[in-house]
Coordinates of C-alpha atoms in Angstrom, one line a residue:
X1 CA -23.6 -33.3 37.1
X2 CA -22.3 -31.9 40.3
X3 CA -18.6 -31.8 41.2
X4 CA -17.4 -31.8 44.5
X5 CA -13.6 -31.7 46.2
X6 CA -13.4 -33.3 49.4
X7 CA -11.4 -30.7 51.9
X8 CA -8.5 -31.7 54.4
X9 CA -11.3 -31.8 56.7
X10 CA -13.4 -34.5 55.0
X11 CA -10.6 -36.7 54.3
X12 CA -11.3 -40.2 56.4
X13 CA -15.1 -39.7 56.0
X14 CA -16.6 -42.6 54.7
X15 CA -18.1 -42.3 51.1
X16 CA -21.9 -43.2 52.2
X17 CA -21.6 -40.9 55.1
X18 CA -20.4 -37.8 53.2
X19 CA -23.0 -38.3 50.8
X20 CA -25.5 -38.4 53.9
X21 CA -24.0 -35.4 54.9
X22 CA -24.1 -34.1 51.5
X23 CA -27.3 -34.6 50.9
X24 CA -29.2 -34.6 53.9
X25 CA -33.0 -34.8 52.1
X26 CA -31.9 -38.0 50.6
X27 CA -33.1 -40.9 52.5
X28 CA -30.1 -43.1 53.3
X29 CA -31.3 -46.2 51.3
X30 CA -31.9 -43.8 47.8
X31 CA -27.8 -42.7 48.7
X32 CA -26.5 -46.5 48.6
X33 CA -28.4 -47.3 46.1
X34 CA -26.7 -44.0 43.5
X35 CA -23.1 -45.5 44.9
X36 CA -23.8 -49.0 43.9
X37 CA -25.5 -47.5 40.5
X38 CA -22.4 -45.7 39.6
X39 CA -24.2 -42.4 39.8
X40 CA -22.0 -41.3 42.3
X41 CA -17.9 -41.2 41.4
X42 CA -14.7 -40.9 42.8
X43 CA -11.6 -39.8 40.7
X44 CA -13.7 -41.0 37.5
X45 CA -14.2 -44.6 39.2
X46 CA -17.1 -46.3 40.8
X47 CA -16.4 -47.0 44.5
X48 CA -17.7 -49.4 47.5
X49 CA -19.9 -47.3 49.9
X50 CA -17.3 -47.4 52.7
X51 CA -14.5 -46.4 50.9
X52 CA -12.7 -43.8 52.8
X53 CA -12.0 -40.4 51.4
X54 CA -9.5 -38.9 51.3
X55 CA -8.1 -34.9 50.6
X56 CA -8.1 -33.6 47.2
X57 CA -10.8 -36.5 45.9
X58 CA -12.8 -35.7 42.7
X59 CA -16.6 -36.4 43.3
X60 CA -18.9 -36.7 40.6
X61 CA -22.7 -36.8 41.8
X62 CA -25.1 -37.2 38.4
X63 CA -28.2 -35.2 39.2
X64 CA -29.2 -32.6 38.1
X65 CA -28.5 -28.7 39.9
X66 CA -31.9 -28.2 41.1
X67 CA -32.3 -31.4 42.6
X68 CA -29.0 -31.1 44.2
X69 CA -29.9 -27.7 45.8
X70 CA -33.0 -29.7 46.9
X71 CA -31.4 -32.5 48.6
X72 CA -28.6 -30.5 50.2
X73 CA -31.1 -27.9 52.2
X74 CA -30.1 -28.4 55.5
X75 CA -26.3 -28.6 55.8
X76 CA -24.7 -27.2 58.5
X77 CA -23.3 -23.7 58.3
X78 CA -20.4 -22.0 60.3
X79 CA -21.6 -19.9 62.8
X80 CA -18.3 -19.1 65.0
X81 CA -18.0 -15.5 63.8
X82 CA -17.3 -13.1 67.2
X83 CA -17.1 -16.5 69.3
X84 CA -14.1 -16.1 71.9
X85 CA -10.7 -17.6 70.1
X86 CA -8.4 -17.8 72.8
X87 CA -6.6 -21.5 73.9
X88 CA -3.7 -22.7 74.9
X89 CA -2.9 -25.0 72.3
X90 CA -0.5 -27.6 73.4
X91 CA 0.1 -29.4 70.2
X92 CA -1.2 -28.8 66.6
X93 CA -0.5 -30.6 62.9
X94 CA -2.8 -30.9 60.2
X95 CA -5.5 -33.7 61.5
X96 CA -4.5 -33.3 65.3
X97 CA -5.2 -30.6 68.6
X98 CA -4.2 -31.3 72.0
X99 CA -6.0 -28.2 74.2
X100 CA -5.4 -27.4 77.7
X101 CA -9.3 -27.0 79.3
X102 CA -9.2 -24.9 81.8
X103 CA -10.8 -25.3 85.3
X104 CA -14.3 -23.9 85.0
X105 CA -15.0 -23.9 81.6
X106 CA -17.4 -26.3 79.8
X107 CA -15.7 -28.9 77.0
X108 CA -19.4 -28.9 75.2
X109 CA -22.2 -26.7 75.6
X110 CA -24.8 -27.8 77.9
X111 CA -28.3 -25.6 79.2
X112 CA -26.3 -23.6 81.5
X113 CA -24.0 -22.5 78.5
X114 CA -24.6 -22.2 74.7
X115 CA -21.4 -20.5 73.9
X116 CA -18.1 -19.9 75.5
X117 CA -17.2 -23.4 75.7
X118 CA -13.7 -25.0 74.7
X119 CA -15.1 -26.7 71.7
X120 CA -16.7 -23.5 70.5
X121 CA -13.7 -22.2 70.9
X122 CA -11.4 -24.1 69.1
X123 CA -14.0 -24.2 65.9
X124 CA -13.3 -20.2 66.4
X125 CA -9.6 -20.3 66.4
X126 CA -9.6 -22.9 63.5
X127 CA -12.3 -20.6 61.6
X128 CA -10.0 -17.5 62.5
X129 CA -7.2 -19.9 60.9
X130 CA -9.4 -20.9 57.5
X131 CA -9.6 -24.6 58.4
X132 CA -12.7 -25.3 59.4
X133 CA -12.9 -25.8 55.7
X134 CA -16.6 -27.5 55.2
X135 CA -20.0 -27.7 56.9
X136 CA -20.3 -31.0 56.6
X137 CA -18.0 -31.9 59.1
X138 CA -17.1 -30.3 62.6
X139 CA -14.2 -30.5 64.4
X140 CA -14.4 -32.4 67.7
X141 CA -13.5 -33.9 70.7
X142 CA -12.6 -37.5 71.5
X143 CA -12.7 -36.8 75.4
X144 CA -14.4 -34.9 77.8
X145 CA -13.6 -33.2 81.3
X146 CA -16.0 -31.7 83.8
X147 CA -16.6 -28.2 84.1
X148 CA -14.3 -28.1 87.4
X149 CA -11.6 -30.6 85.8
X150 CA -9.0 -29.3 83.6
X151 CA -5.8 -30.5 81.4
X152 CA -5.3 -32.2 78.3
X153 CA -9.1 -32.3 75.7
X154 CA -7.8 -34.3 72.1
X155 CA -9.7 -32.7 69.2
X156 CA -10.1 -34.4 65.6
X157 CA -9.7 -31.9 63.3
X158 CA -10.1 -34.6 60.4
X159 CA -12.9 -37.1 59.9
X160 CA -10.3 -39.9 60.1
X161 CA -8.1 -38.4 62.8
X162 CA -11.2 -38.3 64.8
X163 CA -12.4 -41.4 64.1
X164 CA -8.9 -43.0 65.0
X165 CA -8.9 -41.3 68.0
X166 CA -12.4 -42.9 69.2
X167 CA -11.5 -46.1 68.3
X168 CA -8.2 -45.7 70.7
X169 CA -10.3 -45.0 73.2
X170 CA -12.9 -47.9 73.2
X171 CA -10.1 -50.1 73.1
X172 CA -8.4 -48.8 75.8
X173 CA -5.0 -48.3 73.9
X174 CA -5.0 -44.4 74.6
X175 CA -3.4 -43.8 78.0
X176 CA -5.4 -41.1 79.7
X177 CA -3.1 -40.1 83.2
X178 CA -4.8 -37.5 86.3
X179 CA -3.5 -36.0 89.2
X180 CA -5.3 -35.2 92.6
X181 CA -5.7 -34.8 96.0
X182 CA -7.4 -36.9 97.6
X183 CA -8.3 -36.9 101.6
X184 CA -6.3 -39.3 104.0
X185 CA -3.3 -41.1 103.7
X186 CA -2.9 -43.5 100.6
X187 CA -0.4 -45.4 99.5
X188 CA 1.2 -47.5 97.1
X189 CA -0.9 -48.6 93.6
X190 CA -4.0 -50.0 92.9
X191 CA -7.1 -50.4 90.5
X192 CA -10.9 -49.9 91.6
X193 CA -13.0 -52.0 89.2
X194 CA -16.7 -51.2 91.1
X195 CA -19.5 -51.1 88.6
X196 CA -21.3 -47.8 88.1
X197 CA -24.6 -46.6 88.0
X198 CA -25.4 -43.0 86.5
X199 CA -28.3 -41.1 87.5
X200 CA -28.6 -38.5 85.2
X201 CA -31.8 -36.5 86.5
X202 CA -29.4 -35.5 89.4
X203 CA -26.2 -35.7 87.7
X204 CA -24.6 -38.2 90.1
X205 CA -22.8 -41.5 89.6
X206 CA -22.7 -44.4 92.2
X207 CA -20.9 -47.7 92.9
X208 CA -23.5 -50.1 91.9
X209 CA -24.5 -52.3 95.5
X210 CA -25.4 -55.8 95.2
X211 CA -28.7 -55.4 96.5
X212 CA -29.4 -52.7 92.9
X213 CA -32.8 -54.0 91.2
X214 CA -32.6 -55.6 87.7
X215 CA -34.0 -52.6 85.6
X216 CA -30.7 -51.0 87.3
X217 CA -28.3 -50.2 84.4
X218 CA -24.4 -50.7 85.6
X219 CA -21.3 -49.7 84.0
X220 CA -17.9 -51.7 84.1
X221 CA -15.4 -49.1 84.9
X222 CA -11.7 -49.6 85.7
X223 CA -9.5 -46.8 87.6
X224 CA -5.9 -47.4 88.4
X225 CA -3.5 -45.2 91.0
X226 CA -0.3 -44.5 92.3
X227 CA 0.3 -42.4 95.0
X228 CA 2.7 -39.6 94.7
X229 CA 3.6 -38.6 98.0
X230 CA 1.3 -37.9 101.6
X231 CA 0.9 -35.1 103.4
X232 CA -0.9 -33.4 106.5
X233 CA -4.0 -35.6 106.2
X234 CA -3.7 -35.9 102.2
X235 CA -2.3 -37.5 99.8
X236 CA -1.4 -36.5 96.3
X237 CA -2.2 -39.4 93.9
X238 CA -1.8 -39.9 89.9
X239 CA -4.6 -41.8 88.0
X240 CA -5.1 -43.7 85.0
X241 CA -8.6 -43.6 83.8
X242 CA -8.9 -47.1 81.9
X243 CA -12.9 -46.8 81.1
X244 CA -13.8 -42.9 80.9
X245 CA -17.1 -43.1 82.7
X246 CA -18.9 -39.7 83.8
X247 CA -17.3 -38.8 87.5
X248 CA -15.4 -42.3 87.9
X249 CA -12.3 -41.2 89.6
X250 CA -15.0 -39.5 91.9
X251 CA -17.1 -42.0 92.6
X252 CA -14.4 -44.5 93.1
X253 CA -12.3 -42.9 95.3
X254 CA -15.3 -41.6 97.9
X255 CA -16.1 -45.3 97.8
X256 CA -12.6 -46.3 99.0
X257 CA -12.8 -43.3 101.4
X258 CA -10.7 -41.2 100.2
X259 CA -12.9 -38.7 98.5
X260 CA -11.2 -35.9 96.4
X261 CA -10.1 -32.6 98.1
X262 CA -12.9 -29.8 97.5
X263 CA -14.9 -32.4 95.9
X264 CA -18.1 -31.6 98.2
X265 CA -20.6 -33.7 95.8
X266 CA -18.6 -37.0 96.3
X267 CA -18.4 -36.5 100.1
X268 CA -15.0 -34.3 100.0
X269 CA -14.7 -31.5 102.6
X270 CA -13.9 -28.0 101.4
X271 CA -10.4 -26.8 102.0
X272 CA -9.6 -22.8 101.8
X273 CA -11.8 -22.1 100.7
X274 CA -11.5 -24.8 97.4
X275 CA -15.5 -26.2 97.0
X276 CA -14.7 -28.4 94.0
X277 CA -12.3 -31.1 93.0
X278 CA -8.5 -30.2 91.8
X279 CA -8.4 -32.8 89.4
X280 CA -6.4 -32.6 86.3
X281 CA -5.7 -34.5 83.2
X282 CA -2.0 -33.8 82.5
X283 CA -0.8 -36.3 80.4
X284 CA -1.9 -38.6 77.2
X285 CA 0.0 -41.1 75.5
X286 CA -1.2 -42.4 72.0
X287 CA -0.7 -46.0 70.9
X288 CA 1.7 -44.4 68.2
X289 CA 4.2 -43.2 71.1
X290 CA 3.2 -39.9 70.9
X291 CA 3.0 -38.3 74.7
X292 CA 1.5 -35.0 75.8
X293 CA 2.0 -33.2 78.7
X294 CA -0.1 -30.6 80.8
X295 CA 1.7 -28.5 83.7
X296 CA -0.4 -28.3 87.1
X297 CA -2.9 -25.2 87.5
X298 CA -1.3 -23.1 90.1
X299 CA -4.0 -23.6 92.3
X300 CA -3.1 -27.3 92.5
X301 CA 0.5 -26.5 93.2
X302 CA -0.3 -23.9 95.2
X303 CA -2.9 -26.5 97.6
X304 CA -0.2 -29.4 97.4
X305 CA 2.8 -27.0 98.8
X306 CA 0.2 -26.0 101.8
X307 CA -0.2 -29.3 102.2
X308 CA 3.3 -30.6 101.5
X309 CA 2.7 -33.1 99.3
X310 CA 5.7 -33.5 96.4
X311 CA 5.2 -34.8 93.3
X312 CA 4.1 -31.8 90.6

């Protein structure tokens, strides 16, 4: 018989999908059917396959040791020894982190980076801190921001935390609030609800045209704003992303004409010498009441004084 204690970590993972975890040369089928045959027990008690675990939970798997080193070959292992440690953490408790990402920096690795990434960094500082506490489950994030977009990146560090914070998000109860500048004068609120169509060969996003052919697959997306203040030939504008499609509040606004400052991709014009957008995601509200908060990069201050537009 193998005994196993599920970690902080672990806790809100669904029985069936630890196991899976677990046991990753089990096929998923065999797995139900040791839950459902009792072979499998929690605190001394058979259980339903989704029941949710939670920390300090007594497993009992009834197999035998060399079986179970069979079946478990394959589970992940830490590998954030020597990886960079260093964010700014702006809040922390036992199942949540709230990260400031800064401009330039990847939230996941992609081709062009493997490594020094936000979420490879925060697996590092929670390593550094002993919690990432099994290899079964990873810490991660419920968002994601561009390269050149920074602010506010929510991280799970809890199966159930991260879960939760997922299902916030498809239901659109998580408030998700921007700030940028945006070219020309713009004023007053307002909500762009164009579909989207995402070519990913060239990493672009459109507004889907009437004319777009059947096999053409759109995206309902839904971006709200209210402008701040206006400026010389600019206008400084707060968003809230309702649908978190890749480069919405791009595409939007450059169909509205009033592409983002720097934002040279979506048809913005570089200004001193800024080439990319100054977008930033400084503030999240949860459905609990919970509300975090992310200061403006300087060089977003810095732009929106040169162009006098109040409002950060």
């Amino acid at each position: 018989m193998i005994n196993r204690k599920v970690t902080p970590s672990e806790s809100g993972k669904r029985l069936h999908r630890f196991l899976r975890n677990l046991l990753p040369n089990i096929p998923l089928g065999q797995i139900y059917k040791m839950i459902d045959s009792g072979k499998v027990r929690v605190n001394g008690k058979r259980k339903k396959q989704d029941y949710e675990l939670a920390a300090g939970d007594e497993l009992a798997i009834y197999m035998e040791e060399e079986q179970y080193k069979e079946a478990s070959i394959g589970q992940q292992k830490t590998k954030y020894v020597g990886v960079n440690a260093d964010i700014h953490v702006v809040y922390e408790d036992d199942q949540l982190l709230v990260a400031l990402k800064p401009a330039g920096m990847l939230t996941h690795p992609d081709q062009t980076d493997q490594r020094d990434t936000l979420i490879n960094r925060v697996h590092a500082y929670l390593y550094r801190k002993g919690e990432l506490d099994s290899p079964m489950f990873m810490p991660a994030t419920a968002n994601r921001l561009d390269r050149n977009t920074s602010g506010l990146v929510l991280v799970g560090k809890t199966a159930g935390m991260l879960h939760q914070l997922n299902q916030w998000i498809q239901k659109h109860e998580l408030q998700k609030y921007y700030v940028t500048i945006v070219e020309g004068r713009l004023e007053g609120e307002g909500e762009l609800t164009d579909e989207l169509v995402r070519d990913e060969k060239r990493n672009r996003t459109r507004v889907a045209s009437a004319a777009g052919g059947a096999e053409e697959k759109r995206l309902s997306a839904t971006t709200r704003y209210r402008a701040l203040s206006q400026g010389d030939g600019y206008s400084l504008v707060e968003i809230e992303l309702v649908s978190g499609r890749t480069h919405q509040i791009r595409t939007h606004f450059q169909s509205i004409g009033h592409p983002l400052l720097g934002d040279v991709k979506y048809g913005g014009k570089i200004y001193a010498g800024i080439n990319h957008q100054l977008l930033h995601a400084w503030r999240v509200v949860l459905p609990d009441g919970r509300e975090f908060r992310a200061p403006a990069p300087p060089i977003l201050k810095r732009t929106a004084d040169k162009l006098r537009l109040e409002g950060i």
